[in-house]
């Protein structure tokens, strides 16, 4: 039975068609705090997800995904936030109105003519190659490559030695057979069979 998305009104199911469309399915997190945030985001009354309950990728922003590997994964601490199939009254989060006079005045636009410059937020740091767990260290690669080459050379030497031993053993057996034939110890029928085997 195909797995269905747990979001209200979402009809996405885990099928070959949804896989072809690039829709992925993600289980509710095991972390209790994050799991509770997901349950609140789904906004279904008395909803208790099981360990197999999933939400589809339609309920997350593109920036919420880690697509660096073969498997599409959600980034850490991501909460679903796109629910197009919600009825209108569920799409809007309730906004608390300010209750005191001071708090209401704080929300009003300022009439002061003095503009306070807002500092520009710093540019986010550019990720370096070493920030990722899958980044390769060139020195480590050189070490592993030289170890692999040494292992290959060792195995090639072993193969050459084994072939030399096999050749020497065949020569020893052939010389013994020739000696036995010359002394006449081997009967004629065995000589014929041995000559056929030695020719192979």
PDB file of N, CA, C and O in Angstrom, residues 89-153:
ATOM      1  N   UNK A  89      -8.756  29.668   6.759  1.00  0.00           N
ATOM      2  CA  UNK A  89      -8.627  30.014   8.180  1.00  0.00           C
ATOM      3  C   UNK A  89      -7.404  29.358   8.826  1.00  0.00           C
ATOM      4  O   UNK A  89      -6.959  29.779   9.882  1.00  0.00           O
ATOM      5  N   UNK A  90      -6.838  28.336   8.196  1.00  0.00           N
ATOM      6  CA  UNK A  90      -5.641  27.701   8.745  1.00  0.00           C
ATOM      7  C   UNK A  90      -4.355  28.238   8.111  1.00  0.00           C
ATOM      8  O   UNK A  90      -3.276  28.021   8.641  1.00  0.00           O
ATOM      9  N   UNK A  91      -4.479  28.922   6.995  1.00  0.00           N
ATOM     10  CA  UNK A  91      -3.282  29.424   6.321  1.00  0.00           C
ATOM     11  C   UNK A  91      -2.632  30.568   7.086  1.00  0.00           C
ATOM     12  O   UNK A  91      -1.440  30.772   7.021  1.00  0.00           O
ATOM     13  N   UNK A  92      -3.425  31.311   7.813  1.00  0.00           N
ATOM     14  CA  UNK A  92      -2.893  32.459   8.534  1.00  0.00           C
ATOM     15  C   UNK A  92      -2.666  32.074   9.988  1.00  0.00           C
ATOM     16  O   UNK A  92      -3.535  31.486  10.623  1.00  0.00           O
ATOM     17  N   UNK A  93      -1.518  32.419  10.491  1.00  0.00           N
ATOM     18  CA  UNK A  93      -1.255  32.209  11.901  1.00  0.00           C
ATOM     19  C   UNK A  93      -1.897  33.361  12.666  1.00  0.00           C
ATOM     20  O   UNK A  93      -1.851  34.513  12.222  1.00  0.00           O
ATOM     21  N   UNK A  94      -2.497  33.090  13.811  1.00  0.00           N
ATOM     22  CA  UNK A  94      -3.138  34.178  14.559  1.00  0.00           C
ATOM     23  C   UNK A  94      -2.124  35.215  14.992  1.00  0.00           C
ATOM     24  O   UNK A  94      -1.028  34.891  15.432  1.00  0.00           O
ATOM     25  N   UNK A  95      -2.506  36.483  14.827  1.00  0.00           N
ATOM     26  CA  UNK A  95      -1.640  37.593  15.218  1.00  0.00           C
ATOM     27  C   UNK A  95      -2.224  38.212  16.473  1.00  0.00           C
ATOM     28  O   UNK A  95      -3.384  38.618  16.493  1.00  0.00           O
ATOM     29  N   UNK A  96      -1.425  38.237  17.521  1.00  0.00           N
ATOM     30  CA  UNK A  96      -1.898  38.816  18.766  1.00  0.00           C
ATOM     31  C   UNK A  96      -1.869  40.337  18.643  1.00  0.00           C
ATOM     32  O   UNK A  96      -0.877  40.909  18.207  1.00  0.00           O
ATOM     33  N   UNK A  97      -2.967  40.957  19.019  1.00  0.00           N
ATOM     34  CA  UNK A  97      -2.996  42.418  19.008  1.00  0.00           C
ATOM     35  C   UNK A  97      -2.334  42.937  20.273  1.00  0.00           C
ATOM     36  O   UNK A  97      -2.338  42.272  21.308  1.00  0.00           O
ATOM     37  N   UNK A  98      -1.789  44.102  20.161  1.00  0.00           N
ATOM     38  CA  UNK A  98      -1.113  44.688  21.321  1.00  0.00           C
ATOM     39  C   UNK A  98      -2.176  45.160  22.305  1.00  0.00           C
ATOM     40  O   UNK A  98      -3.138  45.833  21.922  1.00  0.00           O
ATOM     41  N   UNK A  99      -1.965  44.837  23.557  1.00  0.00           N
ATOM     42  CA  UNK A  99      -3.022  45.094  24.534  1.00  0.00           C
ATOM     43  C   UNK A  99      -2.807  46.369  25.350  1.00  0.00           C
ATOM     44  O   UNK A  99      -3.767  46.986  25.784  1.00  0.00           O
ATOM     45  N   UNK A 100      -1.582  46.789  25.555  1.00  0.00           N
ATOM     46  CA  UNK A 100      -1.372  47.988  26.380  1.00  0.00           C
ATOM     47  C   UNK A 100      -1.112  49.197  25.487  1.00  0.00           C
ATOM     48  O   UNK A 100      -0.746  49.071  24.319  1.00  0.00           O
ATOM     49  N   UNK A 101      -1.301  50.380  26.081  1.00  0.00           N
ATOM     50  CA  UNK A 101      -1.095  51.609  25.323  1.00  0.00           C
ATOM     51  C   UNK A 101       0.360  51.746  24.886  1.00  0.00           C
ATOM     52  O   UNK A 101       0.647  52.137  23.763  1.00  0.00           O
ATOM     53  N   UNK A 102       1.286  51.375  25.760  1.00  0.00           N
ATOM     54  CA  UNK A 102       2.712  51.477  25.428  1.00  0.00           C
ATOM     55  C   UNK A 102       3.071  50.544  24.276  1.00  0.00           C
ATOM     56  O   UNK A 102       3.789  50.927  23.354  1.00  0.00           O
ATOM     57  N   UNK A 103       2.562  49.332  24.338  1.00  0.00           N
ATOM     58  CA  UNK A 103       2.892  48.386  23.260  1.00  0.00           C
ATOM     59  C   UNK A 103       2.243  48.793  21.948  1.00  0.00           C
ATOM     60  O   UNK A 103       2.793  48.570  20.877  1.00  0.00           O
ATOM     61  N   UNK A 104       1.034  49.403  22.009  1.00  0.00           N
ATOM     62  CA  UNK A 104       0.403  49.870  20.769  1.00  0.00           C
ATOM     63  C   UNK A 104       1.198  51.020  20.175  1.00  0.00           C
ATOM     64  O   UNK A 104       1.362  51.110  18.963  1.00  0.00           O
ATOM     65  N   UNK A 105       1.701  51.924  21.021  1.00  0.00           N
ATOM     66  CA  UNK A 105       2.506  53.047  20.521  1.00  0.00           C
ATOM     67  C   UNK A 105       3.809  52.542  19.918  1.00  0.00           C
ATOM     68  O   UNK A 105       4.315  53.118  18.957  1.00  0.00           O
ATOM     69  N   UNK A 106       4.364  51.477  20.468  1.00  0.00           N
ATOM     70  CA  UNK A 106       5.608  50.918  19.937  1.00  0.00           C
ATOM     71  C   UNK A 106       5.399  50.372  18.527  1.00  0.00           C
ATOM     72  O   UNK A 106       6.313  50.363  17.709  1.00  0.00           O
ATOM     73  N   UNK A 107       4.176  49.928  18.238  1.00  0.00           N
ATOM     74  CA  UNK A 107       3.896  49.386  16.915  1.00  0.00           C
ATOM     75  C   UNK A 107       3.577  50.430  15.876  1.00  0.00           C
ATOM     76  O   UNK A 107       3.555  50.148  14.681  1.00  0.00           O
ATOM     77  N   UNK A 108       3.316  51.681  16.315  1.00  0.00           N
ATOM     78  CA  UNK A 108       2.983  52.741  15.366  1.00  0.00           C
ATOM     79  C   UNK A 108       4.250  53.263  14.698  1.00  0.00           C
ATOM     80  O   UNK A 108       5.333  53.222  15.279  1.00  0.00           O
ATOM     81  N   UNK A 109       4.131  53.778  13.455  1.00  0.00           N
ATOM     82  CA  UNK A 109       5.310  54.330  12.802  1.00  0.00           C
ATOM     83  C   UNK A 109       5.802  55.575  13.531  1.00  0.00           C
ATOM     84  O   UNK A 109       5.016  56.347  14.084  1.00  0.00           O
ATOM     85  N   UNK A 110       7.078  55.770  13.521  1.00  0.00           N
ATOM     86  CA  UNK A 110       7.694  56.894  14.226  1.00  0.00           C
ATOM     87  C   UNK A 110       7.476  58.189  13.451  1.00  0.00           C
ATOM     88  O   UNK A 110       7.516  58.222  12.226  1.00  0.00           O
ATOM     89  N   UNK A 111       7.251  59.292  14.185  1.00  0.00           N
ATOM     90  CA  UNK A 111       7.071  60.595  13.558  1.00  0.00           C
ATOM     91  C   UNK A 111       8.369  61.396  13.590  1.00  0.00           C
ATOM     92  O   UNK A 111       8.408  62.527  13.122  1.00  0.00           O
ATOM     93  N   UNK A 112       9.415  60.825  14.155  1.00  0.00           N
ATOM     94  CA  UNK A 112      10.705  61.520  14.210  1.00  0.00           C
ATOM     95  C   UNK A 112      11.261  61.657  12.803  1.00  0.00           C
ATOM     96  O   UNK A 112      11.148  60.765  11.981  1.00  0.00           O
ATOM     97  N   UNK A 113      11.859  62.834  12.548  1.00  0.00           N
ATOM     98  CA  UNK A 113      12.454  63.054  11.226  1.00  0.00           C
ATOM     99  C   UNK A 113      13.879  62.525  11.153  1.00  0.00           C
ATOM    100  O   UNK A 113      14.481  62.499  10.092  1.00  0.00           O
ATOM    101  N   UNK A 114      14.426  62.139  12.297  1.00  0.00           N
ATOM    102  CA  UNK A 114      15.796  61.630  12.315  1.00  0.00           C
ATOM    103  C   UNK A 114      15.761  60.166  11.905  1.00  0.00           C
ATOM    104  O   UNK A 114      15.044  59.360  12.488  1.00  0.00           O
ATOM    105  N   UNK A 115      16.520  59.880  10.880  1.00  0.00           N
ATOM    106  CA  UNK A 115      16.601  58.494  10.429  1.00  0.00           C
ATOM    107  C   UNK A 115      17.818  57.833  11.049  1.00  0.00           C
ATOM    108  O   UNK A 115      18.928  58.360  10.993  1.00  0.00           O
ATOM    109  N   UNK A 116      17.598  56.711  11.620  1.00  0.00           N
ATOM    110  CA  UNK A 116      18.699  55.948  12.208  1.00  0.00           C
ATOM    111  C   UNK A 116      19.203  54.989  11.141  1.00  0.00           C
ATOM    112  O   UNK A 116      18.417  54.216  10.573  1.00  0.00           O
ATOM    113  N   UNK A 117      20.489  55.078  10.807  1.00  0.00           N
ATOM    114  CA  UNK A 117      20.987  54.176   9.768  1.00  0.00           C
ATOM    115  C   UNK A 117      20.957  52.729  10.257  1.00  0.00           C
ATOM    116  O   UNK A 117      21.324  52.426  11.382  1.00  0.00           O
ATOM    117  N   UNK A 118      20.473  51.886   9.400  1.00  0.00           N
ATOM    118  CA  UNK A 118      20.415  50.464   9.716  1.00  0.00           C
ATOM    119  C   UNK A 118      21.677  49.824   9.144  1.00  0.00           C
ATOM    120  O   UNK A 118      21.963  49.957   7.949  1.00  0.00           O
ATOM    121  N   UNK A 119      22.450  49.180   9.991  1.00  0.00           N
ATOM    122  CA  UNK A 119      23.677  48.575   9.466  1.00  0.00           C
ATOM    123  C   UNK A 119      23.350  47.439   8.508  1.00  0.00           C
ATOM    124  O   UNK A 119      22.380  46.710   8.698  1.00  0.00           O
ATOM    125  N   UNK A 120      24.157  47.355   7.486  1.00  0.00           N
ATOM    126  CA  UNK A 120      23.980  46.295   6.496  1.00  0.00           C
ATOM    127  C   UNK A 120      24.460  44.979   7.105  1.00  0.00           C
ATOM    128  O   UNK A 120      25.549  44.929   7.690  1.00  0.00           O
ATOM    129  N   UNK A 121      23.665  43.931   7.001  1.00  0.00           N
ATOM    130  CA  UNK A 121      24.111  42.664   7.576  1.00  0.00           C
ATOM    131  C   UNK A 121      25.340  42.160   6.812  1.00  0.00           C
ATOM    132  O   UNK A 121      25.462  42.365   5.597  1.00  0.00           O
ATOM    133  N   UNK A 122      26.254  41.539   7.512  1.00  0.00           N
ATOM    134  CA  UNK A 122      27.457  41.052   6.825  1.00  0.00           C
ATOM    135  C   UNK A 122      27.104  39.952   5.836  1.00  0.00           C
ATOM    136  O   UNK A 122      26.118  39.231   6.015  1.00  0.00           O
ATOM    137  N   UNK A 123      27.903  39.872   4.789  1.00  0.00           N
ATOM    138  CA  UNK A 123      27.691  38.815   3.810  1.00  0.00           C
ATOM    139  C   UNK A 123      27.937  37.470   4.478  1.00  0.00           C
ATOM    140  O   UNK A 123      28.852  37.339   5.291  1.00  0.00           O
ATOM    141  N   UNK A 124      27.129  36.475   4.116  1.00  0.00           N
ATOM    142  CA  UNK A 124      27.365  35.160   4.726  1.00  0.00           C
ATOM    143  C   UNK A 124      28.711  34.619   4.268  1.00  0.00           C
ATOM    144  O   UNK A 124      29.135  34.866   3.131  1.00  0.00           O
ATOM    145  N   UNK A 125      29.404  33.910   5.140  1.00  0.00           N
ATOM    146  CA  UNK A 125      30.705  33.390   4.746  1.00  0.00           C
ATOM    147  C   UNK A 125      30.560  32.373   3.622  1.00  0.00           C
ATOM    148  O   UNK A 125      29.610  31.603   3.595  1.00  0.00           O
ATOM    149  N   UNK A 126      31.500  32.434   2.699  1.00  0.00           N
ATOM    150  CA  UNK A 126      31.468  31.485   1.588  1.00  0.00           C
ATOM    151  C   UNK A 126      32.000  30.150   2.092  1.00  0.00           C
ATOM    152  O   UNK A 126      33.033  30.095   2.749  1.00  0.00           O
ATOM    153  N   UNK A 127      31.262  29.074   1.799  1.00  0.00           N
ATOM    154  CA  UNK A 127      31.725  27.779   2.303  1.00  0.00           C
ATOM    155  C   UNK A 127      33.016  27.364   1.605  1.00  0.00           C
ATOM    156  O   UNK A 127      33.172  27.520   0.402  1.00  0.00           O
ATOM    157  N   UNK A 128      33.930  26.885   2.397  1.00  0.00           N
ATOM    158  CA  UNK A 128      35.170  26.379   1.806  1.00  0.00           C
ATOM    159  C   UNK A 128      35.009  24.898   1.523  1.00  0.00           C
ATOM    160  O   UNK A 128      34.078  24.260   1.987  1.00  0.00           O
ATOM    161  N   UNK A 129      35.929  24.368   0.777  1.00  0.00           N
ATOM    162  CA  UNK A 129      35.852  22.961   0.390  1.00  0.00           C
ATOM    163  C   UNK A 129      35.912  22.063   1.615  1.00  0.00           C
ATOM    164  O   UNK A 129      35.275  21.034   1.681  1.00  0.00           O
ATOM    165  N   UNK A 130      36.662  22.496   2.639  1.00  0.00           N
ATOM    166  CA  UNK A 130      36.829  21.641   3.812  1.00  0.00           C
ATOM    167  C   UNK A 130      35.633  21.671   4.755  1.00  0.00           C
ATOM    168  O   UNK A 130      35.620  20.953   5.737  1.00  0.00           O
ATOM    169  N   UNK A 131      34.610  22.516   4.469  1.00  0.00           N
ATOM    170  CA  UNK A 131      33.434  22.571   5.332  1.00  0.00           C
ATOM    171  C   UNK A 131      32.589  21.318   5.221  1.00  0.00           C
ATOM    172  O   UNK A 131      31.771  21.048   6.080  1.00  0.00           O
ATOM    173  N   UNK A 132      32.734  20.579   4.162  1.00  0.00           N
ATOM    174  CA  UNK A 132      31.864  19.441   3.925  1.00  0.00           C
ATOM    175  C   UNK A 132      32.559  18.153   4.312  1.00  0.00           C
ATOM    176  O   UNK A 132      33.755  17.979   4.105  1.00  0.00           O
ATOM    177  N   UNK A 133      31.780  17.225   4.842  1.00  0.00           N
ATOM    178  CA  UNK A 133      32.344  15.961   5.280  1.00  0.00           C
ATOM    179  C   UNK A 133      32.809  15.104   4.102  1.00  0.00           C
ATOM    180  O   UNK A 133      33.594  14.199   4.278  1.00  0.00           O
ATOM    181  N   UNK A 134      32.344  15.403   2.920  1.00  0.00           N
ATOM    182  CA  UNK A 134      32.723  14.600   1.774  1.00  0.00           C
ATOM    183  C   UNK A 134      33.894  15.213   0.998  1.00  0.00           C
ATOM    184  O   UNK A 134      34.305  14.700  -0.025  1.00  0.00           O
ATOM    185  N   UNK A 135      34.417  16.326   1.478  1.00  0.00           N
ATOM    186  CA  UNK A 135      35.549  16.961   0.810  1.00  0.00           C
ATOM    187  C   UNK A 135      36.793  16.087   0.984  1.00  0.00           C
ATOM    188  O   UNK A 135      36.986  15.446   2.012  1.00  0.00           O
ATOM    189  N   UNK A 136      37.632  16.065  -0.029  1.00  0.00           N
ATOM    190  CA  UNK A 136      38.819  15.215  -0.013  1.00  0.00           C
ATOM    191  C   UNK A 136      40.067  16.045   0.244  1.00  0.00           C
ATOM    192  O   UNK A 136      40.250  17.112  -0.333  1.00  0.00           O
ATOM    193  N   UNK A 137      40.938  15.521   1.089  1.00  0.00           N
ATOM    194  CA  UNK A 137      42.201  16.169   1.379  1.00  0.00           C
ATOM    195  C   UNK A 137      43.240  15.630   0.391  1.00  0.00           C
ATOM    196  O   UNK A 137      43.463  14.415   0.343  1.00  0.00           O
ATOM    197  N   UNK A 138      43.884  16.474  -0.422  1.00  0.00           N
ATOM    198  CA  UNK A 138      44.834  15.983  -1.425  1.00  0.00           C
ATOM    199  C   UNK A 138      45.974  15.172  -0.812  1.00  0.00           C
ATOM    200  O   UNK A 138      46.421  14.191  -1.400  1.00  0.00           O
ATOM    201  N   UNK A 139      46.456  15.559   0.369  1.00  0.00           N
ATOM    202  CA  UNK A 139      47.546  14.802   0.992  1.00  0.00           C
ATOM    203  C   UNK A 139      47.096  13.398   1.367  1.00  0.00           C
ATOM    204  O   UNK A 139      47.837  12.429   1.180  1.00  0.00           O
ATOM    205  N   UNK A 140      45.873  13.284   1.882  1.00  0.00           N
ATOM    206  CA  UNK A 140      45.349  11.963   2.230  1.00  0.00           C
ATOM    207  C   UNK A 140      45.174  11.108   0.981  1.00  0.00           C
ATOM    208  O   UNK A 140      45.434   9.907   1.004  1.00  0.00           O
ATOM    209  N   UNK A 141      44.751  11.734  -0.114  1.00  0.00           N
ATOM    210  CA  UNK A 141      44.579  10.990  -1.362  1.00  0.00           C
ATOM    211  C   UNK A 141      45.924  10.473  -1.850  1.00  0.00           C
ATOM    212  O   UNK A 141      46.044   9.317  -2.281  1.00  0.00           O
ATOM    213  N   UNK A 142      46.980  11.304  -1.778  1.00  0.00           N
ATOM    214  CA  UNK A 142      48.315  10.879  -2.216  1.00  0.00           C
ATOM    215  C   UNK A 142      48.801   9.703  -1.377  1.00  0.00           C
ATOM    216  O   UNK A 142      49.364   8.743  -1.904  1.00  0.00           O
ATOM    217  N   UNK A 143      48.579   9.772  -0.072  1.00  0.00           N
ATOM    218  CA  UNK A 143      49.005   8.684   0.811  1.00  0.00           C
ATOM    219  C   UNK A 143      48.276   7.393   0.461  1.00  0.00           C
ATOM    220  O   UNK A 143      48.895   6.330   0.315  1.00  0.00           O
ATOM    221  N   UNK A 144      46.952   7.488   0.289  1.00  0.00           N
ATOM    222  CA  UNK A 144      46.172   6.295  -0.045  1.00  0.00           C
ATOM    223  C   UNK A 144      46.555   5.741  -1.401  1.00  0.00           C
ATOM    224  O   UNK A 144      46.622   4.522  -1.599  1.00  0.00           O
ATOM    225  N   UNK A 145      46.836   6.626  -2.356  1.00  0.00           N
ATOM    226  CA  UNK A 145      47.230   6.183  -3.690  1.00  0.00           C
ATOM    227  C   UNK A 145      48.574   5.457  -3.646  1.00  0.00           C
ATOM    228  O   UNK A 145      48.737   4.396  -4.254  1.00  0.00           O
ATOM    229  N   UNK A 146      49.540   6.008  -2.907  1.00  0.00           N
ATOM    230  CA  UNK A 146      50.852   5.347  -2.827  1.00  0.00           C
ATOM    231  C   UNK A 146      50.736   4.011  -2.103  1.00  0.00           C
ATOM    232  O   UNK A 146      51.389   3.034  -2.481  1.00  0.00           O
ATOM    233  N   UNK A 147      49.877   3.917  -1.085  1.00  0.00           N
ATOM    234  CA  UNK A 147      49.655   2.638  -0.403  1.00  0.00           C
ATOM    235  C   UNK A 147      49.039   1.624  -1.361  1.00  0.00           C
ATOM    236  O   UNK A 147      49.433   0.451  -1.370  1.00  0.00           O
ATOM    237  N   UNK A 148      48.078   2.077  -2.159  1.00  0.00           N
ATOM    238  CA  UNK A 148      47.437   1.169  -3.113  1.00  0.00           C
ATOM    239  C   UNK A 148      48.432   0.700  -4.174  1.00  0.00           C
ATOM    240  O   UNK A 148      48.441  -0.476  -4.554  1.00  0.00           O
ATOM    241  N   UNK A 149      49.289   1.605  -4.652  1.00  0.00           N
ATOM    242  CA  UNK A 149      50.290   1.222  -5.650  1.00  0.00           C
ATOM    243  C   UNK A 149      51.283   0.221  -5.066  1.00  0.00           C
ATOM    244  O   UNK A 149      51.667  -0.744  -5.733  1.00  0.00           O
ATOM    245  N   UNK A 150      51.708   0.423  -3.819  1.00  0.00           N
ATOM    246  CA  UNK A 150      52.626  -0.518  -3.168  1.00  0.00           C
ATOM    247  C   UNK A 150      51.963  -1.884  -3.035  1.00  0.00           C
ATOM    248  O   UNK A 150      52.604  -2.926  -3.253  1.00  0.00           O
ATOM    249  N   UNK A 151      50.682  -1.890  -2.694  1.00  0.00           N
ATOM    250  CA  UNK A 151      49.950  -3.168  -2.560  1.00  0.00           C
ATOM    251  C   UNK A 151      49.863  -3.872  -3.907  1.00  0.00           C
ATOM    252  O   UNK A 151      50.049  -5.087  -3.999  1.00  0.00           O
ATOM    253  N   UNK A 152      49.595  -3.125  -4.974  1.00  0.00           N
ATOM    254  CA  UNK A 152      49.524  -3.722  -6.320  1.00  0.00           C
ATOM    255  C   UNK A 152      50.873  -4.316  -6.707  1.00  0.00           C
ATOM    256  O   UNK A 152      50.953  -5.435  -7.220  1.00  0.00           O
ATOM    257  N   UNK A 153      51.962  -3.584  -6.461  1.00  0.00           N
ATOM    258  CA  UNK A 153      53.297  -4.102  -6.785  1.00  0.00           C
ATOM    259  C   UNK A 153      53.596  -5.367  -5.989  1.00  0.00           C
ATOM    260  O   UNK A 153      54.151  -6.332  -6.532  1.00  0.00           O
TER     261      UNK A 153
END
